[in-house]
mmCIF file of C-alpha atoms (C1' of nucleotides) and ligand atoms in Angstrom:
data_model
loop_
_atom_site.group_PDB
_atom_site.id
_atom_site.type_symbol
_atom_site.label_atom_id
_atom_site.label_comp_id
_atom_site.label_asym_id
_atom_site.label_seq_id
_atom_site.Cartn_x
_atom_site.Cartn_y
_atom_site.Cartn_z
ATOM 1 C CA UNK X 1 -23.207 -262.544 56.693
ATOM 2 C CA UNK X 2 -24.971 -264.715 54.621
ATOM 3 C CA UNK X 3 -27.821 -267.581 55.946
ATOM 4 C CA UNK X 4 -27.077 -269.344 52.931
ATOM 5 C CA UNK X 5 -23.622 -270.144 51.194
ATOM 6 C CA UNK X 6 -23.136 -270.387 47.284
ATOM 7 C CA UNK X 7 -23.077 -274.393 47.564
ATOM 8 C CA UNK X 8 -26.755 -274.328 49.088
ATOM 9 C CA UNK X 9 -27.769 -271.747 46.704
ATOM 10 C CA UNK X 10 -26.615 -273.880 44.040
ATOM 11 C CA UNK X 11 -27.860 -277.065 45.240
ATOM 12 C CA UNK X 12 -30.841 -275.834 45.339
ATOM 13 C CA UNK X 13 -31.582 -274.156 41.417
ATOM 14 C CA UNK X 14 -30.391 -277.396 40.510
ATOM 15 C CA UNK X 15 -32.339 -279.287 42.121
ATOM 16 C CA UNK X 16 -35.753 -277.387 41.458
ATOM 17 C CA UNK X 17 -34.261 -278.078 38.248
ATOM 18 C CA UNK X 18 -34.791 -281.405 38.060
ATOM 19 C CA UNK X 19 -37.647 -281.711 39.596
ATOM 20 C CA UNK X 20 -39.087 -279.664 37.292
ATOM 21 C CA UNK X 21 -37.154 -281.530 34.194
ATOM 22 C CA UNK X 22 -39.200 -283.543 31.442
ATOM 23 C CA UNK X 23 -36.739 -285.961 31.945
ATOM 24 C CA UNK X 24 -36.310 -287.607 35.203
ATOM 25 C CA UNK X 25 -32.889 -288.766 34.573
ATOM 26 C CA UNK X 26 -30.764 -285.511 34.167
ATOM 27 C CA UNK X 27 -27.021 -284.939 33.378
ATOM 28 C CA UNK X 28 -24.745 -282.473 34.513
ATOM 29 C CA UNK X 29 -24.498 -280.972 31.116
ATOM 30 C CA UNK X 30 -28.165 -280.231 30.650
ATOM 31 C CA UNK X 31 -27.754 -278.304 33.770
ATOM 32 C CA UNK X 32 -24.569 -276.655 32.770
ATOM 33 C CA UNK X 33 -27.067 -275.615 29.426
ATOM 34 C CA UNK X 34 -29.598 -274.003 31.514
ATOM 35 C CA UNK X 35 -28.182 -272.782 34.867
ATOM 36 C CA UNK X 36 -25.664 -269.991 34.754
ATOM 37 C CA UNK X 37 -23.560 -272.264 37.725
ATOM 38 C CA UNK X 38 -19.842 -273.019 37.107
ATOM 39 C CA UNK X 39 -19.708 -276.562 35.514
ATOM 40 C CA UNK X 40 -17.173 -278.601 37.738
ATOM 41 C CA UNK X 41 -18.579 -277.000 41.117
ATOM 42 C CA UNK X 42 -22.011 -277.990 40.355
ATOM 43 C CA UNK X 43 -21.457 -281.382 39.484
ATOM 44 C CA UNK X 44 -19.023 -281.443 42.620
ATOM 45 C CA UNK X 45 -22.535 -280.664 44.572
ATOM 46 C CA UNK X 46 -24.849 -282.889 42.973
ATOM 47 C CA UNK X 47 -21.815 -285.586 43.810
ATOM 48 C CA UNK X 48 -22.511 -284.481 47.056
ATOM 49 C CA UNK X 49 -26.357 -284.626 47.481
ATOM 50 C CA UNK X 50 -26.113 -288.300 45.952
ATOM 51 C CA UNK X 51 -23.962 -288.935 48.511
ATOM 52 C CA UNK X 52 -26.528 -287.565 50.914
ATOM 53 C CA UNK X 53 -29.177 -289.645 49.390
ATOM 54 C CA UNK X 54 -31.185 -286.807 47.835
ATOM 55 C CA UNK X 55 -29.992 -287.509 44.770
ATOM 56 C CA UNK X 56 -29.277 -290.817 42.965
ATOM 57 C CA UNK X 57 -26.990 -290.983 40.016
ATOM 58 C CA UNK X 58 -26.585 -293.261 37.307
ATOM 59 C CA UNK X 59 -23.217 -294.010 35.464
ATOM 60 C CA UNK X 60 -22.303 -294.075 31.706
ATOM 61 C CA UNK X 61 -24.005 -292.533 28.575
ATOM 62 C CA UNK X 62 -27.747 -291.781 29.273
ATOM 63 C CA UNK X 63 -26.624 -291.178 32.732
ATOM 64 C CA UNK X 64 -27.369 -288.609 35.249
ATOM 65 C CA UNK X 65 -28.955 -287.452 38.139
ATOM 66 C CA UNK X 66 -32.067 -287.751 39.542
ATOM 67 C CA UNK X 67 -33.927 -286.632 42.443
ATOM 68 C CA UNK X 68 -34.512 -289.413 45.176
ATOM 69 C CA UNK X 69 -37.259 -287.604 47.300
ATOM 70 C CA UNK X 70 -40.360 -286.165 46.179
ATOM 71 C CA UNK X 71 -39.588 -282.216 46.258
ATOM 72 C CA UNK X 72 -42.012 -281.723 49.582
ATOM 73 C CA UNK X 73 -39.604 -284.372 51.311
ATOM 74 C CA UNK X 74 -36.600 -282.323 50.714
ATOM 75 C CA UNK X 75 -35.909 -279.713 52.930
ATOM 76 C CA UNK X 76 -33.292 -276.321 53.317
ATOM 77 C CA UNK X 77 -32.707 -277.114 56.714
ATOM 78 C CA UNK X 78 -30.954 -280.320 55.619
ATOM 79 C CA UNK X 79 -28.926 -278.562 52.471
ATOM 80 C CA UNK X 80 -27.610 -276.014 54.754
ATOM 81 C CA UNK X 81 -26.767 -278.549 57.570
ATOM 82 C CA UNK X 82 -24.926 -280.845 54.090
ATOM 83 C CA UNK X 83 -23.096 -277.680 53.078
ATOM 84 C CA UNK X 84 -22.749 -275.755 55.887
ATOM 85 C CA UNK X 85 -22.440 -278.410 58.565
ATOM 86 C CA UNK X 86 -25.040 -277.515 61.566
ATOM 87 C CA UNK X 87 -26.461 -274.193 61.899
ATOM 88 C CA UNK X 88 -25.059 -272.005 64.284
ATOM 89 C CA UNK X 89 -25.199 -268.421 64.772
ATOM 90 C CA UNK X 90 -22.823 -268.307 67.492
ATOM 91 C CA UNK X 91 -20.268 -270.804 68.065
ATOM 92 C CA UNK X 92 -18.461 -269.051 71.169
ATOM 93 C CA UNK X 93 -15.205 -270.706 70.496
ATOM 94 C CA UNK X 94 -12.051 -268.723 69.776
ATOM 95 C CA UNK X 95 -8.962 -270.018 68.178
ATOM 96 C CA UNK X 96 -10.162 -273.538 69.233
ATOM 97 C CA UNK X 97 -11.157 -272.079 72.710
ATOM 98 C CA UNK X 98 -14.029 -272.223 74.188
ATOM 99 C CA UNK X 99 -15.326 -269.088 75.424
ATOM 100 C CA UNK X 100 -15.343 -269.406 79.338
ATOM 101 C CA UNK X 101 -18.494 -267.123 79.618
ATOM 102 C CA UNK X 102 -20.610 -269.726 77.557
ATOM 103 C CA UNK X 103 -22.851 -270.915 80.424
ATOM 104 C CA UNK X 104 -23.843 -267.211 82.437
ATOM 105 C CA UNK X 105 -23.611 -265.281 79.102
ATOM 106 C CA UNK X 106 -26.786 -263.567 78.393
ATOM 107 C CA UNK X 107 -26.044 -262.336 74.846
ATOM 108 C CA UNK X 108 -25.448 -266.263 73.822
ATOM 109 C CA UNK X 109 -28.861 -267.101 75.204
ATOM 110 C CA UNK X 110 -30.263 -264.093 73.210
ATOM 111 C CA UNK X 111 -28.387 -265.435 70.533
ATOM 112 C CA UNK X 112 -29.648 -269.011 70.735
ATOM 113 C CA UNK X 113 -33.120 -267.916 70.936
ATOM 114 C CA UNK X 114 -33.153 -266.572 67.947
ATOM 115 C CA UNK X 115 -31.462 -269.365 66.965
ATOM 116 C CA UNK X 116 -34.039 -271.479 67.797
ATOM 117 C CA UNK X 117 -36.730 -269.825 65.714
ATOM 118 C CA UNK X 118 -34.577 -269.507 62.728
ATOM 119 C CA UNK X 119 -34.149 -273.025 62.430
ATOM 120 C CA UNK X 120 -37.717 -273.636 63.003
ATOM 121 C CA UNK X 121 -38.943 -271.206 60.493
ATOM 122 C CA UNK X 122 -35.821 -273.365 57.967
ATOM 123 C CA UNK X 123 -37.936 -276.001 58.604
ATOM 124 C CA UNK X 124 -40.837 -275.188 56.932
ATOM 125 C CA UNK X 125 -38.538 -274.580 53.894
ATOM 126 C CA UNK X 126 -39.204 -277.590 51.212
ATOM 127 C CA UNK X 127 -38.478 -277.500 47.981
ATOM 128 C CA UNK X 128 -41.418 -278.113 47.026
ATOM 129 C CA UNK X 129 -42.730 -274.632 48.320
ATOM 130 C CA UNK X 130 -39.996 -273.216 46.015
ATOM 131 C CA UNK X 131 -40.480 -274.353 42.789
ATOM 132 C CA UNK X 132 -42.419 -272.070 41.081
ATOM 133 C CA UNK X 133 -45.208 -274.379 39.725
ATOM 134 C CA UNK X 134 -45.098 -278.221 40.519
ATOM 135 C CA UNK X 135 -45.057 -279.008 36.535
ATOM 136 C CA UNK X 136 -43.764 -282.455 35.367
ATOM 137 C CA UNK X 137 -42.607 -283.997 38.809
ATOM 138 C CA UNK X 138 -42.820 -287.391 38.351
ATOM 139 C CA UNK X 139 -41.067 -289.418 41.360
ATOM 140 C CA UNK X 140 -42.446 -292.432 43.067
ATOM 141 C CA UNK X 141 -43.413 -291.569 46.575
ATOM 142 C CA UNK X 142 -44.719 -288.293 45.408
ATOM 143 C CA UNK R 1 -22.389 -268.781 60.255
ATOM 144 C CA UNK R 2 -22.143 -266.176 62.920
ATOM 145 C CA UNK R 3 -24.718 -263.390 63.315
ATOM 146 C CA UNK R 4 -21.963 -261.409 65.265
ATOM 147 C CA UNK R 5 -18.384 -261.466 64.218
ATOM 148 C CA UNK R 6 -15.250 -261.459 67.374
ATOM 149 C CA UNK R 7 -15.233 -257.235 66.864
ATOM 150 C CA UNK R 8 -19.002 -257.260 67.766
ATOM 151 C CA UNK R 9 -18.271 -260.115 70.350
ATOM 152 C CA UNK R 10 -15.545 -257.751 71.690
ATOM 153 C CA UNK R 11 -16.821 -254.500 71.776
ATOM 154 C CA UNK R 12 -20.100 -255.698 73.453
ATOM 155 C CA UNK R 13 -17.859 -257.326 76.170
ATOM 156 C CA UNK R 14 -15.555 -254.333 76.288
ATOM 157 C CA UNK R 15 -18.916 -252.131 76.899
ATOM 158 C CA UNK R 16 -20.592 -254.049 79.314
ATOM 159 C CA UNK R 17 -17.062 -253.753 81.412
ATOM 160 C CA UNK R 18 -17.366 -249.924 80.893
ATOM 161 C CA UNK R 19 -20.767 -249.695 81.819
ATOM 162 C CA UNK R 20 -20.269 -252.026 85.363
ATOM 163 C CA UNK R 21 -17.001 -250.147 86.216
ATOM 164 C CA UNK R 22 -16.147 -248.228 89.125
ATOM 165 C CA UNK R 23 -14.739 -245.489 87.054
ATOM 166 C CA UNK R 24 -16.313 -244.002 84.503
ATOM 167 C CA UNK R 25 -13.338 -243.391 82.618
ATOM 168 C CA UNK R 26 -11.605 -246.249 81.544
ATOM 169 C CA UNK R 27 -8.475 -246.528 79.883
ATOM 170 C CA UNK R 28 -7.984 -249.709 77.302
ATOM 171 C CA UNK R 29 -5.455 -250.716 79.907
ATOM 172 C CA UNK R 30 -7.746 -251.578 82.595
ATOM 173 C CA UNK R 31 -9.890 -253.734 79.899
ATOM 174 C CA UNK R 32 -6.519 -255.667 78.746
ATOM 175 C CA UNK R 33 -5.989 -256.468 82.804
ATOM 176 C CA UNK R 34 -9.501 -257.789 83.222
ATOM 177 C CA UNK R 35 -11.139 -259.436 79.774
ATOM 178 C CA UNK R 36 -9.363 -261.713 77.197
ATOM 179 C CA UNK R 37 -8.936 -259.920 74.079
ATOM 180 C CA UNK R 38 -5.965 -258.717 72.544
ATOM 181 C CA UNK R 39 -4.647 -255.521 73.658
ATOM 182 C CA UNK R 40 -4.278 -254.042 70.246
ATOM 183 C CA UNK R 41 -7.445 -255.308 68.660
ATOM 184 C CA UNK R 42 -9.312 -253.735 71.167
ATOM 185 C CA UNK R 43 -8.159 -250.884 71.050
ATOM 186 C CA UNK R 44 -9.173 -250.448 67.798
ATOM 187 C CA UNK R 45 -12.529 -251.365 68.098
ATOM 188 C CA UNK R 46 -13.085 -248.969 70.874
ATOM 189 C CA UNK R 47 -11.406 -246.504 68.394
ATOM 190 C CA UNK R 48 -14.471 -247.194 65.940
ATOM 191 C CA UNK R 49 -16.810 -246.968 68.655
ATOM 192 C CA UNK R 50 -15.108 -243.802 69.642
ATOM 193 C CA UNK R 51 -16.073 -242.319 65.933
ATOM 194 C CA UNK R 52 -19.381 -243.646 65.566
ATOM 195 C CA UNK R 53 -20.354 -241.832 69.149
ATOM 196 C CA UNK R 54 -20.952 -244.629 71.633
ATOM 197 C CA UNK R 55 -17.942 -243.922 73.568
ATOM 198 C CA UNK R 56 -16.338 -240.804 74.155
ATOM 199 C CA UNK R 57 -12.695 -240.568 73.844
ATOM 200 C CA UNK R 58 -10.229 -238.581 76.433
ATOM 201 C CA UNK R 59 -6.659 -238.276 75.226
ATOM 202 C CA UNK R 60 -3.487 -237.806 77.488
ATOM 203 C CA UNK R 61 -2.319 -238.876 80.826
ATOM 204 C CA UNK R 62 -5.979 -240.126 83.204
ATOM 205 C CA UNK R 63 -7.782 -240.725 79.549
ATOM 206 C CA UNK R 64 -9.584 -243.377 78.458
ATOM 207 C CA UNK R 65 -13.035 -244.272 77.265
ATOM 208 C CA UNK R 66 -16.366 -243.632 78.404
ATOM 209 C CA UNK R 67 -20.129 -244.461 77.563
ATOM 210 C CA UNK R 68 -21.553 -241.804 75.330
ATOM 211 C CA UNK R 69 -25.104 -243.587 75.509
ATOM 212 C CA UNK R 70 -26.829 -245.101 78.478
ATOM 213 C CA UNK R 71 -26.525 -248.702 78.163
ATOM 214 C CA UNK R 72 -30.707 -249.004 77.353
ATOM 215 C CA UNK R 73 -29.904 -246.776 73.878
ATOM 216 C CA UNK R 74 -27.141 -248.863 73.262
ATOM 217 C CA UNK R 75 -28.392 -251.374 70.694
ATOM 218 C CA UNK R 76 -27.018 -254.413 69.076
ATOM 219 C CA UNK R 77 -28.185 -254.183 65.752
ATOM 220 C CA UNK R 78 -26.178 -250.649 65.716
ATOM 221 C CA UNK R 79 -23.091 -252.706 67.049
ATOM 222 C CA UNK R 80 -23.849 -255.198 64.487
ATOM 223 C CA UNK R 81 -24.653 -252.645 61.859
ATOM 224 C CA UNK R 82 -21.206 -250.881 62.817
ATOM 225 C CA UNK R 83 -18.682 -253.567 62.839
ATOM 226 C CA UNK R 84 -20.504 -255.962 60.113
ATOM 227 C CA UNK R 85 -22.244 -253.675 57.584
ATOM 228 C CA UNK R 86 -26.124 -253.630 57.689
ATOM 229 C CA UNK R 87 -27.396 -257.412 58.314
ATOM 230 C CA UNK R 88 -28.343 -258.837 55.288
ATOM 231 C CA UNK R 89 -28.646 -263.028 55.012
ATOM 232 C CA UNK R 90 -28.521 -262.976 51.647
ATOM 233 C CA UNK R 91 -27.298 -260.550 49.242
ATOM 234 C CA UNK R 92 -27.974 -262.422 46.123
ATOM 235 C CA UNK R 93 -24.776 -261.261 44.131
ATOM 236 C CA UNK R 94 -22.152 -263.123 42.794
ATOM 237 C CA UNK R 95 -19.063 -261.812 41.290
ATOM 238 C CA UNK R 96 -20.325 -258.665 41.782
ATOM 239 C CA UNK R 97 -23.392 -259.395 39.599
ATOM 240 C CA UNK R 98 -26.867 -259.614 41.184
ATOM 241 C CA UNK R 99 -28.789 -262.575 40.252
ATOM 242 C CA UNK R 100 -31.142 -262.489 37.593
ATOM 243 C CA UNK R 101 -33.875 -263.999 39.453
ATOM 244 C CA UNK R 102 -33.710 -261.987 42.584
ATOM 245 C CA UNK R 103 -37.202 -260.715 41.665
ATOM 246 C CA UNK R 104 -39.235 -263.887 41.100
ATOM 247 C CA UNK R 105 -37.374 -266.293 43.590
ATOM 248 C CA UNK R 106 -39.038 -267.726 46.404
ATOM 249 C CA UNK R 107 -36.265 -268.704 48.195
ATOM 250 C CA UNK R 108 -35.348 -264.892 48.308
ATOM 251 C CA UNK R 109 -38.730 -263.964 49.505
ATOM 252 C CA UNK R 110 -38.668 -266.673 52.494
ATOM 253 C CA UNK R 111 -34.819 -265.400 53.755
ATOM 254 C CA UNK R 112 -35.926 -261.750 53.469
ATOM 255 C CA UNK R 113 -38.689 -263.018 55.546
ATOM 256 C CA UNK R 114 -36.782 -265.039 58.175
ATOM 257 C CA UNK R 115 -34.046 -261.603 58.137
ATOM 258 C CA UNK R 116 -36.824 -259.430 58.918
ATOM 259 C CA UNK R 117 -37.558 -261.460 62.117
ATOM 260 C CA UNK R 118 -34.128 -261.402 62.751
ATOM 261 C CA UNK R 119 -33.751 -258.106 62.875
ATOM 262 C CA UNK R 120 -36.741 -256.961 64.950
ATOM 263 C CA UNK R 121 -35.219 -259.413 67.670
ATOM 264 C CA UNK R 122 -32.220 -257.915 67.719
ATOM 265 C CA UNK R 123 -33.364 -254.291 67.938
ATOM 266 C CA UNK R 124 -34.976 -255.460 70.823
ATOM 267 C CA UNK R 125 -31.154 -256.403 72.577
ATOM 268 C CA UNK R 126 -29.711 -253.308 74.576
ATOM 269 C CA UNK R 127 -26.611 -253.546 76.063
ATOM 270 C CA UNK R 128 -28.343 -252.686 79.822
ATOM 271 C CA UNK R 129 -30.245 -256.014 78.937
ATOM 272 C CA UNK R 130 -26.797 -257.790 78.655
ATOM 273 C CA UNK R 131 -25.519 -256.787 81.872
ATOM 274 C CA UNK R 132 -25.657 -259.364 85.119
ATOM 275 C CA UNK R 133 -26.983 -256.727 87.163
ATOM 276 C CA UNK R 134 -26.648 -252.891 86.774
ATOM 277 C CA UNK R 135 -24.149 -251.412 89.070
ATOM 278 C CA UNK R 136 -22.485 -248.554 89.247
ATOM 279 C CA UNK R 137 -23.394 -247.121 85.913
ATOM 280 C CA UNK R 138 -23.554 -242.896 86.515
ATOM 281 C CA UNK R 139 -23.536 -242.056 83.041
ATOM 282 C CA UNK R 140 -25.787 -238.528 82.261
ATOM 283 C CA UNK R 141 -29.088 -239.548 80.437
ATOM 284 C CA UNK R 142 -29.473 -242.810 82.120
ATOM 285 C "C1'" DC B 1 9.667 -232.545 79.675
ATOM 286 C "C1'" DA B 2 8.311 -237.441 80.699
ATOM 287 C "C1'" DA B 3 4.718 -240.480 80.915
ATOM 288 C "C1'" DA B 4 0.348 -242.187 79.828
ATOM 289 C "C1'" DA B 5 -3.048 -242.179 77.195
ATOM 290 C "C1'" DT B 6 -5.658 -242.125 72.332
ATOM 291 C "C1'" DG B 7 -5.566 -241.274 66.819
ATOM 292 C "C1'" DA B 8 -4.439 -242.932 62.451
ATOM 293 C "C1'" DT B 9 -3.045 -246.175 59.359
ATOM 294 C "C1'" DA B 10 -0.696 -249.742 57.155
ATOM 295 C "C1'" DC B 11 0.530 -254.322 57.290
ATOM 296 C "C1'" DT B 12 0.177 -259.499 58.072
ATOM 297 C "C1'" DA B 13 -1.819 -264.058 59.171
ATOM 298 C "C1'" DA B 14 -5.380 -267.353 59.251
ATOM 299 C "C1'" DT B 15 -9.563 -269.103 57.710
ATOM 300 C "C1'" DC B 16 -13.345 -269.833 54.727
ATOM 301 C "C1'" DT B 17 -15.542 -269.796 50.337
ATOM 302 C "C1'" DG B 18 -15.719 -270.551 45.640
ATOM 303 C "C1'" DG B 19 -13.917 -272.779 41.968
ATOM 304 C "C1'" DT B 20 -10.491 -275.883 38.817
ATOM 305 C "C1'" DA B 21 -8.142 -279.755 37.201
ATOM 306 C "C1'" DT B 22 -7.239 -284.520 36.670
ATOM 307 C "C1'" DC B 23 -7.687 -289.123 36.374
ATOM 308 C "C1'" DA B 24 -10.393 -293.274 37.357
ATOM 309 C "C1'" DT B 25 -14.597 -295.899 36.729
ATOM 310 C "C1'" DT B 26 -18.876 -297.314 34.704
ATOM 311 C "C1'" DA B 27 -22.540 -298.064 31.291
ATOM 312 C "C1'" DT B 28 -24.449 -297.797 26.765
ATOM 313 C "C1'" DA B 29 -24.867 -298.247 21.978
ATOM 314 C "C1'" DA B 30 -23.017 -298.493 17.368
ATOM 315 C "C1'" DT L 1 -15.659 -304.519 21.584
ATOM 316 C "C1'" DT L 2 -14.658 -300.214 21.573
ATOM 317 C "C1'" DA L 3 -15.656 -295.148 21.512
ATOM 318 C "C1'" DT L 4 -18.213 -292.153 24.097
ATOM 319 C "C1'" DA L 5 -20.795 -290.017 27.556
ATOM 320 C "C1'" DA L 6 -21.591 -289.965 31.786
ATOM 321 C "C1'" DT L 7 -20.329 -289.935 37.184
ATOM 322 C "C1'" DG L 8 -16.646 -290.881 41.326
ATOM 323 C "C1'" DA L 9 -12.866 -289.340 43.840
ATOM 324 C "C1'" DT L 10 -9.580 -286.162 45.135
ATOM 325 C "C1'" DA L 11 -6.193 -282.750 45.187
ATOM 326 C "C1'" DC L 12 -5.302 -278.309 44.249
ATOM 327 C "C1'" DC L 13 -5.725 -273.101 43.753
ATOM 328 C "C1'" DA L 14 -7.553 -268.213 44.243
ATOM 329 C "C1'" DG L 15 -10.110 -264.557 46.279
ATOM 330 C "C1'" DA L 16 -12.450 -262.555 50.073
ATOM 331 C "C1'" DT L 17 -13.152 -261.911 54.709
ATOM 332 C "C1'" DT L 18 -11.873 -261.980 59.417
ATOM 333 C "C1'" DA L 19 -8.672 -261.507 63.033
ATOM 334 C "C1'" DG L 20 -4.828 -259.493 64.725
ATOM 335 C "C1'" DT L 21 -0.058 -256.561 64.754
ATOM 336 C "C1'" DA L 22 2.966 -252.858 64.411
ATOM 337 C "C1'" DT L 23 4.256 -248.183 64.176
ATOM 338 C "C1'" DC L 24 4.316 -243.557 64.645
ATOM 339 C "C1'" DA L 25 1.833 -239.227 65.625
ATOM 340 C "C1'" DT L 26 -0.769 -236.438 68.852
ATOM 341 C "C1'" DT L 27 -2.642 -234.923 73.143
ATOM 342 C "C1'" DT L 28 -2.924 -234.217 78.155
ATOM 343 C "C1'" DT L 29 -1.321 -233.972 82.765
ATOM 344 C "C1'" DG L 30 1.881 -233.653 86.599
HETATM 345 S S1 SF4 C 1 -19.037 -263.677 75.329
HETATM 346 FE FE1 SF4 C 1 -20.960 -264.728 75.282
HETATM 347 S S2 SF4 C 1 -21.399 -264.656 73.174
HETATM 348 FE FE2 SF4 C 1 -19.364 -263.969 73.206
HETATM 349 S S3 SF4 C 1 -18.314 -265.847 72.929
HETATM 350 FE FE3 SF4 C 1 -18.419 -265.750 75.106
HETATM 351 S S4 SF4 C 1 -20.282 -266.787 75.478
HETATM 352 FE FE4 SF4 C 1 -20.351 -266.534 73.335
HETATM 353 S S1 SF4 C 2 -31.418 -267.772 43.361
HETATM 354 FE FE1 SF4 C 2 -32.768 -266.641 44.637
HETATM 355 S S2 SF4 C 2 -31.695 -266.709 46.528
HETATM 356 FE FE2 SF4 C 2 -30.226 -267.497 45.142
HETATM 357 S S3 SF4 C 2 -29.190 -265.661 44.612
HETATM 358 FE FE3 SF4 C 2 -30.721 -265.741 43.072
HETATM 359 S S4 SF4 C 2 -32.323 -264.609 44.024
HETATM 360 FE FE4 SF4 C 2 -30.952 -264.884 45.664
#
DNA sequence: CAAAATGATACTAATCTGGTATCATTATAA
DNA sequence: TTATAATGATACCAGATTAGTATCATTTTG
């Protein structure tokens, strides 16, 4: 079972990527140079996180991405929840059913407690605190 | 995400029935009358529980299952660790390669951190802590 | 021997994850 | 003003995992 899924794994080299980029303004294919991450699905991500605002892109030749946050404003617990939709280690619902023993069950409260400090300890998580040396981040608002 | 699949879900309900039941022997029968899982499935699972010693196994007319373990050395981490392969939130290997970076990467370091909690909370969850109230549990050892 | 149980094992169905393919749109620069 | 280099949108496909069935063999007891 896995905390994080490809797509957040993904999301996130390239986006320590460009933050750490001499150029701010960075296009898929410089990626696709340096990353060893399946062209079309990457760019299908970084579609995404513009999307989601942590990204903005920009059209035509010279084009690209760039990052719309400063890297200590960006945080895991918000790529998982754009990837893998909220975090939930138990869900209790079978074949669109909720479980009926949700509210006395003791090992869902067990469950959700460590829930609770999983997410907290996610939150900590910035990608700032990942990239191995701040280099040549340049962003306003940094 | 789940931390515990439906066969961990299921054999941890299928226990706790065991452990609270009048009988001490119970045949998969009795747990198709009285919990929701399908009659088949289960029976499999208490199969695997059968070979990895937490139940014992009587064949023939009166059979059925019994603990092997009192419910306080019955441990969901093993359950986990039986049905869902050791617990590991990230594995860092795609297409069967592992990552190059898996030595240097910080993201690595923090999930093998927040795993490690995970873990110690779960070897803290026995099955006799699951229970609503211990009953009529007569197992040796307890 | 019949009935009631488990043992073993192979198969199938549904879902999720990871990844492709295609075509449309936009912006720049020669 | 047009070729080119970029992203936008979307539909599709493949593999892996999870969930569940089906079948037949074996054992035990009355
Ligand atoms: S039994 Fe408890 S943990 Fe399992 S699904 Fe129902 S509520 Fe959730
Ligand atoms: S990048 Fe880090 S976390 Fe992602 S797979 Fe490689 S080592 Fe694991």
């Amino acid at each position: 079972m896995k905390l994080i899924t490809r797509d957040t794994d993904y999301a996130i080299r390239a986006l320590c990527f460009i933050a750490k980029c001499e150029k701010e303004i960075v296009p898929v294919s410089e990626l696709n140079r340096n990353l060893r991450i399946p062209g079309p699905f990457l760019r299908k991500i970084l579609q995404i996180l513009n999307k989601k605002r942590l990204l903005r892109s920009y059209k035509g030749k010279g084009g690209g991405f760039m990052l719309a946050l400063a890297p200590n404003k960006i945080f895991l617990a918000d790529l998982i929840e754009i990837f893998q939709g909220s975090l939930k280690l138990n869900e209790c619902i079978f074949k669109k059913r909720i479980c009926p023993d949700r509210k006395t069950c003791k090992l869902k409260k067990r469950i959700d407690n460590i829930q609770k400090q999983v997410i907290s300890e996610l939150k900590d998580i910035t990608l700032a605190s990942l990239l191995d040396e701040v280099r040549t981040y340049r962003a306003k608002g940094a």
